[in-house]
Amino acid sequence: MTPTLLSGTFCRLHHASNMRPALMKLAQPRSAKTTCQATAVEFTKYQGLGNDFILVDNRHQDELLVSAEAAVKLCDRNFGIGGDGVIFALPAKGDVDYTMRIYNSDGSEPEMCGNGIRCLARFVAEKDNQGPRQYKVLTGAGLIQPDLLEDGQVCVDMGEPILQADRIPTTLTPTQGSTVVQAPLQLAGQEWLVSCVSMGNPHAVVFGNSNGNLQLSDIDIRALGPQFETNSVFPKKTNTHFVQILDEGHVKVSVWERGAGQTLACGTGACAIVVAGVLEGKTDRKCRVDLPGGPLVIEWRESDNHVYMTGPAELAFRGVTEV
């Protein structure tokens, strides 16, 4: 049997805490008979409420510097850099500042990521030595406009929510016109009341089940999350959010992300939660959403029907790796 050889990839990490750079060696298997030419890629690690991403400046070319397969390896928390996804800043197309693409930690490509776009905006501003300003970013979900604020927070105009069932998409029967609000779904031995919203990516929001309003302490998200994500009523799978109401302006959430599993935060999900809460008559249009990694402030404005998300994006470290 031919032994497996290990090729070392050295990654110099410059931590945000200004500690001395650490030299990390990422072991990657290599065939004894095949030698691959590695490419050095600079990256920066950012996190938004613990939802962490590997950021790559790809604005010099349309071809991604990191493949889906390499992204899976880089996101591995034991053998890679670690992250919920790899995000690329790509060349501008039309009247925008740049384009965003993202690979989830499983190699799938979502339309957009709310926490990710806050991190991307901070990353690009840092690379370009820019102060507070607004960007126009083209994403798989359309035009998104993050605004870097003086206090370091990022306010993102997430656009209008998509409420038509066939555009989310879901095959659950609409309950309010073409909108799915508190639709019953039999799953894991009980009936769940599900509201469906798209913020350019699909979300199932659950405030209650046949036993009444949810208490998060009763939710086994690792068991329920995959069953919601892959249920046949969601043709493109779905992100799922279990919500406990604290008051009309304050909710607490447990998150299961499509393609990433249980995470500490989901920005588009927080937006979907407030939209669903308004449709169900459970929350105000401006609401604090407490995610496992921290709070976001979400506002669904009547004036323009847009959803605005405000929250942090923080540098973790910088480095160079080989792919």
Coordinates of C-alpha atoms in Angstrom, one line a residue:
M1 CA 0.0 0.0 0.0
T2 CA 1.5 3.4 -1.0
P3 CA 1.8 5.7 2.0
T4 CA 0.2 9.1 1.9
L5 CA 2.6 12.0 1.9
L6 CA 1.8 15.3 3.7
S7 CA 2.7 18.6 2.1
G8 CA 2.9 21.5 4.5
T9 CA 1.2 24.8 3.7
F10 CA 2.6 27.6 5.8
C11 CA 0.2 30.4 6.8
R12 CA 1.5 33.5 8.5
L13 CA -1.2 34.9 10.7
H14 CA -1.2 38.6 11.8
H15 CA -3.7 38.7 14.7
A16 CA -6.0 41.7 15.3
S17 CA -4.7 41.9 18.8
N18 CA -1.3 43.0 17.5
M19 CA 0.3 39.9 18.9
R20 CA 3.5 38.6 17.2
P21 CA 2.6 36.8 13.9
A22 CA 2.1 33.1 14.4
L23 CA 3.3 30.6 11.8
M24 CA 0.7 27.9 11.2
K25 CA 1.3 24.9 9.1
L26 CA -1.7 23.4 7.4
A27 CA -1.2 19.8 6.6
Q28 CA -2.7 18.8 3.2
P29 CA -2.6 15.3 1.8
R30 CA -0.7 14.8 -1.5
S31 CA -0.4 11.8 -3.7
A32 CA 3.0 10.2 -3.7
K33 CA 2.9 10.1 -7.5
T34 CA 1.4 13.6 -8.2
T35 CA 2.9 17.0 -7.5
C36 CA 0.5 20.0 -7.7
Q37 CA 1.6 23.6 -8.2
A38 CA 0.3 25.5 -5.2
T39 CA -0.8 29.2 -5.4
A40 CA -0.3 31.6 -2.5
V41 CA -3.5 33.5 -1.6
E42 CA -3.6 36.4 0.9
F43 CA -6.7 36.4 3.1
T44 CA -8.2 38.2 6.0
K45 CA -10.4 36.6 8.6
Y46 CA -13.4 38.6 9.8
Q47 CA -16.3 37.7 12.1
G48 CA -19.8 39.2 12.6
L49 CA -21.3 38.1 15.9
G50 CA -19.2 34.9 15.7
N51 CA -20.3 34.1 12.1
D52 CA -16.7 34.0 10.7
F53 CA -15.4 34.2 7.2
I54 CA -12.2 34.0 5.2
L55 CA -12.1 37.1 2.9
V56 CA -10.2 37.2 -0.4
D57 CA -9.6 40.3 -2.6
N58 CA -10.4 38.9 -6.0
R59 CA -11.1 42.2 -7.7
H60 CA -8.2 41.9 -10.2
Q61 CA -9.9 39.0 -12.1
D62 CA -13.3 37.2 -12.6
E63 CA -11.9 33.7 -12.0
L64 CA -12.1 32.8 -8.3
L65 CA -8.7 32.3 -6.6
V66 CA -10.1 29.5 -4.4
S67 CA -12.2 26.6 -5.7
A68 CA -15.2 25.2 -3.9
E69 CA -13.2 22.1 -2.9
A70 CA -10.3 24.2 -1.6
A71 CA -12.9 26.4 0.3
V72 CA -14.1 23.3 2.2
K73 CA -10.6 22.6 3.3
L74 CA -9.8 26.1 4.3
C75 CA -13.0 26.3 6.4
D76 CA -12.1 23.1 8.3
R77 CA -11.6 24.2 11.9
N78 CA -9.1 21.4 12.7
F79 CA -7.0 21.2 9.5
G80 CA -7.6 24.6 7.9
I81 CA -8.0 28.2 8.8
G82 CA -11.6 27.7 10.0
G83 CA -14.7 29.6 9.0
D84 CA -18.3 29.5 8.1
G85 CA -17.4 30.4 4.5
V86 CA -15.0 32.0 2.0
I87 CA -16.1 35.4 0.6
F88 CA -14.7 37.0 -2.5
A89 CA -14.6 40.6 -3.6
L90 CA -14.8 40.5 -7.4
P91 CA -14.6 43.1 -10.1
A92 CA -17.5 45.5 -10.5
K93 CA -20.2 44.9 -13.1
G94 CA -22.1 48.0 -14.2
D95 CA -22.8 50.8 -11.7
V96 CA -21.6 49.0 -8.5
D97 CA -18.4 49.2 -6.5
Y98 CA -17.6 45.5 -6.6
T99 CA -19.2 42.0 -6.8
M100 CA -19.7 39.5 -3.9
R101 CA -19.5 35.7 -4.1
I102 CA -19.4 33.2 -1.3
Y103 CA -18.8 29.5 -0.7
N104 CA -20.3 27.9 2.4
S105 CA -18.2 25.6 4.5
D106 CA -19.7 22.7 2.6
G107 CA -18.7 24.1 -0.8
S108 CA -22.2 25.2 -1.8
E109 CA -22.7 28.7 -3.1
P110 CA -25.5 30.8 -1.5
E111 CA -27.0 33.9 -3.1
M112 CA -25.9 36.2 -0.3
C113 CA -25.0 36.4 3.4
G114 CA -26.0 39.2 5.7
N115 CA -23.2 38.9 8.3
G116 CA -20.8 38.2 5.4
I117 CA -21.6 41.4 3.5
R118 CA -20.9 43.4 6.6
C119 CA -17.5 41.7 7.0
L120 CA -16.9 42.2 3.2
A121 CA -17.6 45.9 3.4
R122 CA -15.2 46.4 6.3
F123 CA -12.6 44.3 4.5
V124 CA -12.7 46.3 1.3
A125 CA -12.7 49.6 3.1
E126 CA -9.6 48.5 5.0
K127 CA -7.9 47.3 1.9
D128 CA -8.6 50.6 0.2
N129 CA -7.9 52.7 3.2
Q130 CA -11.5 54.2 3.2
G131 CA -13.3 55.8 6.1
P132 CA -17.1 55.7 6.7
R133 CA -18.9 55.4 3.4
Q134 CA -21.6 53.5 1.5
Y135 CA -20.9 50.8 -1.1
K136 CA -23.0 49.3 -3.9
V137 CA -22.4 45.6 -4.0
L138 CA -23.7 43.2 -6.6
T139 CA -24.7 39.8 -5.1
G140 CA -26.5 36.7 -6.1
A141 CA -29.5 38.3 -4.4
G142 CA -29.2 41.6 -6.4
L143 CA -27.9 45.0 -5.3
I144 CA -27.1 45.3 -1.6
Q145 CA -25.8 48.6 -0.1
P146 CA -23.7 48.4 3.1
D147 CA -23.0 51.7 4.9
L148 CA -20.0 51.9 7.2
L149 CA -20.9 54.1 10.2
E150 CA -18.7 56.3 12.3
D151 CA -19.0 54.0 15.3
G152 CA -17.6 51.0 13.4
Q153 CA -21.0 49.3 12.9
V154 CA -22.3 48.5 9.4
C155 CA -25.8 49.3 8.4
V156 CA -26.9 47.4 5.3
D157 CA -29.9 48.2 3.1
M158 CA -31.0 44.6 2.4
G159 CA -33.7 45.6 -0.1
E160 CA -37.3 44.4 -0.1
P161 CA -38.2 41.0 1.3
I162 CA -39.6 38.4 -1.1
L163 CA -42.9 37.0 0.2
Q164 CA -44.4 35.1 -2.8
A165 CA -44.2 31.4 -2.0
D166 CA -43.0 30.3 -5.5
R167 CA -40.2 32.8 -5.4
I168 CA -38.8 31.8 -2.0
P169 CA -39.2 29.0 -3.0
T170 CA -41.5 26.8 -1.0
T171 CA -44.4 24.5 -1.8
L172 CA -46.2 25.1 1.5
T173 CA -49.7 26.4 0.8
P174 CA -49.9 30.2 1.1
T175 CA -52.1 31.4 3.9
Q176 CA -52.2 35.2 3.2
G177 CA -52.6 35.8 -0.5
S178 CA -49.4 34.4 -2.0
T179 CA -47.6 34.5 1.3
V180 CA -46.8 31.6 3.7
V181 CA -47.6 32.8 7.2
Q182 CA -47.9 30.4 10.1
A183 CA -48.4 27.5 7.7
P184 CA -48.6 24.1 9.4
L185 CA -45.8 21.7 8.7
Q186 CA -45.7 18.2 10.2
L187 CA -42.2 17.3 11.2
A188 CA -40.4 15.3 13.9
G189 CA -43.7 14.1 15.4
Q190 CA -45.5 17.5 15.8
E191 CA -47.0 20.4 13.9
W192 CA -44.8 23.5 13.4
L193 CA -46.2 26.9 12.4
V194 CA -43.9 28.2 9.6
S195 CA -43.6 31.6 7.9
C196 CA -41.4 31.8 4.8
V197 CA -39.4 34.8 3.7
S198 CA -36.6 35.3 1.2
M199 CA -34.0 38.0 1.5
G200 CA -32.5 36.7 -1.7
N201 CA -32.0 33.4 0.0
P202 CA -34.8 31.2 1.6
H203 CA -35.7 31.3 5.3
A204 CA -38.2 29.3 7.4
V205 CA -39.1 31.2 10.6
V206 CA -40.8 29.3 13.4
F207 CA -42.3 31.2 16.4
G208 CA -44.4 28.3 17.6
N209 CA -45.7 24.8 17.2
S210 CA -48.8 22.8 18.3
N211 CA -47.7 23.4 21.9
G212 CA -47.8 27.2 21.6
N213 CA -45.0 29.8 21.5
L214 CA -41.4 28.5 21.5
Q215 CA -39.0 28.4 24.4
L216 CA -35.5 27.9 22.9
S217 CA -34.5 25.7 25.8
D218 CA -37.0 23.1 24.4
I219 CA -35.5 23.1 20.9
D220 CA -32.9 20.5 19.8
I221 CA -31.6 22.5 16.8
R222 CA -29.1 19.8 15.8
A223 CA -31.9 17.3 15.4
L224 CA -34.5 19.7 13.9
G225 CA -32.3 21.9 11.7
P226 CA -31.3 19.3 9.2
Q227 CA -34.9 18.0 8.9
F228 CA -36.2 21.5 8.1
E229 CA -33.3 22.3 5.8
T230 CA -33.8 19.3 3.5
N231 CA -37.6 19.0 3.7
S232 CA -39.2 18.5 0.4
V233 CA -41.4 21.6 0.8
F234 CA -38.2 23.7 0.3
P235 CA -37.0 22.8 -3.2
K236 CA -33.7 24.7 -2.8
K237 CA -33.4 23.8 0.9
T238 CA -33.8 26.5 3.5
N239 CA -32.3 28.3 6.4
T240 CA -34.3 27.8 9.6
H241 CA -34.8 30.0 12.6
F242 CA -36.5 29.1 15.9
V243 CA -37.6 32.3 17.7
Q244 CA -38.5 33.0 21.3
I245 CA -40.5 36.3 21.8
L246 CA -39.2 38.4 24.7
D247 CA -41.3 41.4 23.8
E248 CA -42.6 43.1 20.7
G249 CA -39.2 44.8 20.2
H250 CA -36.9 42.0 21.3
V251 CA -36.6 38.3 20.2
K252 CA -34.1 35.5 20.8
V253 CA -33.1 33.1 18.1
S254 CA -31.5 29.7 17.4
V255 CA -30.0 29.4 13.9
W256 CA -29.6 26.6 11.4
E257 CA -28.0 27.7 8.2
R258 CA -28.4 26.0 4.8
G259 CA -25.0 24.6 3.9
A260 CA -23.3 25.6 7.2
G261 CA -25.4 24.0 10.0
Q262 CA -25.7 25.5 13.4
T263 CA -24.1 29.0 13.5
L264 CA -23.7 31.8 15.9
A265 CA -25.5 34.3 13.6
C266 CA -27.3 34.8 10.3
G267 CA -27.9 38.4 9.1
T268 CA -30.4 37.6 6.3
G269 CA -32.1 35.3 8.8
A270 CA -32.5 38.1 11.4
C271 CA -34.1 40.2 8.7
A272 CA -36.5 37.4 7.7
I273 CA -37.4 36.9 11.4
V274 CA -38.5 40.6 11.8
V275 CA -40.5 40.5 8.5
A276 CA -42.2 37.2 9.6
G277 CA -42.8 38.7 13.1
V278 CA -44.6 41.7 11.6
L279 CA -46.7 39.5 9.3
E280 CA -47.7 37.3 12.3
G281 CA -48.4 40.4 14.4
K282 CA -45.8 39.3 17.0
T283 CA -43.0 42.0 16.6
D284 CA -42.6 45.7 15.9
R285 CA -41.1 46.8 12.6
K286 CA -37.9 47.8 14.4
C287 CA -36.6 44.9 16.6
R288 CA -33.5 43.7 18.4
V289 CA -32.7 40.2 17.4
D290 CA -30.5 38.3 19.9
L291 CA -28.5 35.7 18.0
P292 CA -26.2 33.2 19.8
G293 CA -23.2 35.4 18.9
G294 CA -24.8 38.8 19.8
P295 CA -27.5 41.2 18.8
L296 CA -28.5 42.8 15.5
V297 CA -31.0 45.7 15.1
I298 CA -33.4 45.1 12.2
E299 CA -35.9 47.6 10.8
W300 CA -38.5 46.9 8.1
R301 CA -39.4 50.4 7.0
E302 CA -42.9 51.2 5.8
S303 CA -41.6 54.2 3.8
D304 CA -39.7 52.1 1.2
N305 CA -40.5 48.5 2.2
H306 CA -36.7 47.9 2.6
V307 CA -35.2 45.9 5.5
Y308 CA -32.2 47.5 7.2
M309 CA -29.7 45.5 9.3
T310 CA -27.2 47.2 11.7
G311 CA -24.4 45.2 13.4
P312 CA -20.7 44.7 13.8
A313 CA -18.0 43.3 11.7
E314 CA -14.6 42.7 13.3
L315 CA -11.1 41.8 12.2
A316 CA -9.7 38.5 13.5
F317 CA -6.4 38.1 11.7
R318 CA -4.7 38.2 8.3
G319 CA -2.5 35.7 6.6
V320 CA -1.3 33.9 3.5
T321 CA -2.1 30.3 2.6
E322 CA -1.6 28.1 -0.4
V323 CA -4.3 26.4 -2.5

